[in-house]
């Protein structure tokens, strides 16, 4: 791999290793938090070298740094880069039949910024006064030098700015690539759902990441230049800035970020459920439309994060309605996945199991968010582990499993070698089950009132009885961490001596599997394929009859004999392959 | 951190004396020897009982009922969604034939209809129930404003303690008989308690889990909320916004007292406050105009 190659596949590999590395780091930090909640103040095994004064036990300052860095690393340096940087960069141009991204050098620049940001994050661990500790949201005034003077907080703020710039660049690159660089015949109605997910999420990146950049830049000026954008005077006395403005800016990015992390996952789930049920995605247009609706609404719901900030009742009511509204398209999409499974021929491959696991944890996570969307029910749950369990299920577990679904699916295309199916299955199934254990335990603790971010929750009498529950949850978390060894072993083994994958091991028809060798050469396609149908042309009777297989490539022509066969005209129930591999029955076409 | 306890709440519950004895075997282990203990431990709840903290407020049951309904719906949706998924994967595992189409007009209409139906019922219940509570309680400041018994409290959040100010017997803030307490809230049972909330340093989250009250304390802003205790007892005040290193120790105790003992406590505390009043100590004089609804 060359860091300086502008080939989208090389850039993708850079993000893959970077993202996996940060995933490991963020995961270890999470385990440290879980240790603290199960055995508060007890030395963490193996941490004595980092915290010699306390013989490895977490101190309150160390704890605040750990949960701050866990959140930041996971969101900005692990999951987003894995979804967009690794999978997005790799798949998007291939899946639309492009020779590469619209701006290849821009994607190298974006990776450079990501790497710089990552280096700053790592550096922040070793600077004077320690790493950032104001929470991943970095609410001022806590995040200003008056309360968090350490250089680490500044370094991390710059790192987030770098990650934001990188995200903006690949967002822009992806949007332009999808709009301008699709192969002939690759109409909007023939895009794989993965591409729809990446496209919508990239639109969100372009729209809302600059808001994060604005908030972060202003905060940085408050930290370094003595401005007071977010610093109010002593309560109700001084003039100057306003900390709530930061909260609005932050969540105007922060809530769409949830969809930035989940839309590509939704797209992959939609595709994989169709591929491995061997039938076209049910209601392809409804699903794509639902994803578009979520995208359109995503910026309009952000202020439910501020329900308890004392906001105007008028705003509170408006944001309650909008927040609840966003569950409607999500339900449409989910039902479509279920309908796709129904009457399919379900193959429980590793990517499919991961996609189903992602579906499962996302279902749980989405549903537990309902009570956070209405103001009255949000009040008792706000700021508790219920919220933590909810968003970890949706953007943590669901995105994580989707990343691994994608990785197991496209690994043969990326590296020419197939990963071990058994190990992969064991990895994703155990991960999915343990995710439910960990975050389900958090939901239970949060419902009982346990607040987030408490170094020692048992300071509060009313939380003392939750210790056994937290210990059980932590045990699940340690097992979850251990289960990741399955992936590492599989990865190392496959890269060294994995079996060479066939050109199309999953027997699906999308362009990357049917028109390019594994791994694809620089430039991807020569010549560029001409696309004839949608991504899910599976189990079509005429294809079975003519080709003897249950799939046909998006750019593959059926022999004329079959096309002209009179039998085809009789299938008036919409089995025509003409539009997107999707049934064209009724008045929908 | 100095835990300035104005007057240790003399409650009978689990009385471990609040001492300054912080002789942990290792000063580096942040063990809190003097865990404030005033609140009644909730022994009725085992670790595995999925239940909210007990409700001690006059209006909290409305939220609790709504929340219970929302959890019923959530359970129902989970069973349908995940049950359907597992059933489909099991029933159609390696099935010989797969439907060759992306659904019929009818099946797509079913999807839209089901989604709309579930949305109308589940989200509709939450919306209407929530709206009723907001109108009647959370955002209805006419109640405390109109009630003659209403007790007003000014809460000033600090890193890391709750400073509370009572108007004293004259009913006016900013006079020598203002009572100031630290991490020690006292309210009478059966009267609305109107809270004005500010912060001196960073954003804090004022919460009374047993009263279903949660509100940010933000520098530069005066936020208001109100609640009413349903019975006597001792509960905890918690901070739910990350406010720095000792955030986890920003714990206060709230006592709901009979109106008589509340009045006598306030009288006595006000008398003491007047005695020790120092007109030159401008830092101790604070209070904000009360905005009526």
mmCIF file of N, CA and C in Angstrom, chain B residues 18 30 40 54 62 68 73 91 114 116-117 145 169 175 183 198 207 212 247 261 265 279 293:
data_model
loop_
_atom_site.group_PDB
_atom_site.id
_atom_site.type_symbol
_atom_site.label_atom_id
_atom_site.label_comp_id
_atom_site.label_asym_id
_atom_site.label_seq_id
_atom_site.Cartn_x
_atom_site.Cartn_y
_atom_site.Cartn_z
ATOM 1 N N UNK B 18 -21.391 12.325 59.119
ATOM 2 C CA UNK B 18 -20.618 12.976 58.070
ATOM 3 C C UNK B 18 -19.370 13.545 58.717
ATOM 4 N N UNK B 30 -9.307 7.234 45.176
ATOM 5 C CA UNK B 30 -10.318 8.236 45.450
ATOM 6 C C UNK B 30 -11.541 7.623 46.133
ATOM 7 N N UNK B 40 -32.786 7.823 51.933
ATOM 8 C CA UNK B 40 -33.264 6.503 52.296
ATOM 9 C C UNK B 40 -32.875 5.520 51.209
ATOM 10 N N UNK B 54 -38.338 5.323 42.771
ATOM 11 C CA UNK B 54 -39.702 5.519 43.267
ATOM 12 C C UNK B 54 -40.142 6.970 43.094
ATOM 13 N N UNK B 62 -47.829 10.816 36.158
ATOM 14 C CA UNK B 62 -48.286 10.998 34.772
ATOM 15 C C UNK B 62 -47.177 10.626 33.797
ATOM 16 N N UNK B 68 -44.506 3.913 30.951
ATOM 17 C CA UNK B 68 -44.881 2.496 30.978
ATOM 18 C C UNK B 68 -45.564 2.120 29.670
ATOM 19 N N UNK B 73 -45.295 -0.466 24.207
ATOM 20 C CA UNK B 73 -45.229 -0.369 22.742
ATOM 21 C C UNK B 73 -43.864 -0.843 22.247
ATOM 22 N N UNK B 91 -37.731 -19.929 8.634
ATOM 23 C CA UNK B 91 -38.712 -20.549 7.744
ATOM 24 C C UNK B 91 -38.196 -20.640 6.305
ATOM 25 N N UNK B 114 -48.957 -0.472 7.400
ATOM 26 C CA UNK B 114 -48.473 -0.941 8.712
ATOM 27 C C UNK B 114 -47.629 0.119 9.394
ATOM 28 N N UNK B 116 -47.636 3.360 8.871
ATOM 29 C CA UNK B 116 -48.471 4.483 9.283
ATOM 30 C C UNK B 116 -49.281 4.138 10.532
ATOM 31 N N UNK B 117 -49.813 2.907 10.559
ATOM 32 C CA UNK B 117 -50.614 2.501 11.713
ATOM 33 C C UNK B 117 -49.782 2.484 12.986
ATOM 34 N N UNK B 145 -47.255 30.121 40.400
ATOM 35 C CA UNK B 145 -47.422 31.574 40.510
ATOM 36 C C UNK B 145 -48.719 31.918 41.235
ATOM 37 N N UNK B 169 -38.380 34.454 56.199
ATOM 38 C CA UNK B 169 -39.765 34.697 56.596
ATOM 39 C C UNK B 169 -40.397 35.896 55.897
ATOM 40 N N UNK B 175 -32.525 39.919 51.278
ATOM 41 C CA UNK B 175 -32.612 40.554 52.587
ATOM 42 C C UNK B 175 -31.769 39.763 53.573
ATOM 43 N N UNK B 183 -25.940 21.813 49.331
ATOM 44 C CA UNK B 183 -26.285 20.398 49.120
ATOM 45 C C UNK B 183 -27.395 19.941 50.050
ATOM 46 N N UNK B 198 -29.525 28.692 38.353
ATOM 47 C CA UNK B 198 -28.435 29.347 37.638
ATOM 48 C C UNK B 198 -27.158 28.572 37.895
ATOM 49 N N UNK B 207 -31.034 17.621 38.824
ATOM 50 C CA UNK B 207 -32.071 16.606 38.672
ATOM 51 C C UNK B 207 -32.498 16.047 40.015
ATOM 52 N N UNK B 212 -38.965 13.358 39.084
ATOM 53 C CA UNK B 212 -39.026 13.476 37.631
ATOM 54 C C UNK B 212 -38.725 14.906 37.203
ATOM 55 N N UNK B 247 -17.614 15.704 39.202
ATOM 56 C CA UNK B 247 -19.024 15.664 38.802
ATOM 57 C C UNK B 247 -19.807 14.597 39.570
ATOM 58 N N UNK B 261 -42.866 21.615 60.298
ATOM 59 C CA UNK B 261 -41.432 21.530 60.608
ATOM 60 C C UNK B 261 -40.627 22.338 59.600
ATOM 61 N N UNK B 265 -38.111 25.204 60.749
ATOM 62 C CA UNK B 265 -36.710 25.176 60.308
ATOM 63 C C UNK B 265 -36.331 26.501 59.653
ATOM 64 N N UNK B 279 -23.162 42.791 55.660
ATOM 65 C CA UNK B 279 -23.615 43.614 54.532
ATOM 66 C C UNK B 279 -22.501 43.860 53.523
ATOM 67 N N UNK B 293 -45.210 33.872 34.800
ATOM 68 C CA UNK B 293 -45.590 33.278 33.511
ATOM 69 C C UNK B 293 -46.275 34.282 32.590
#
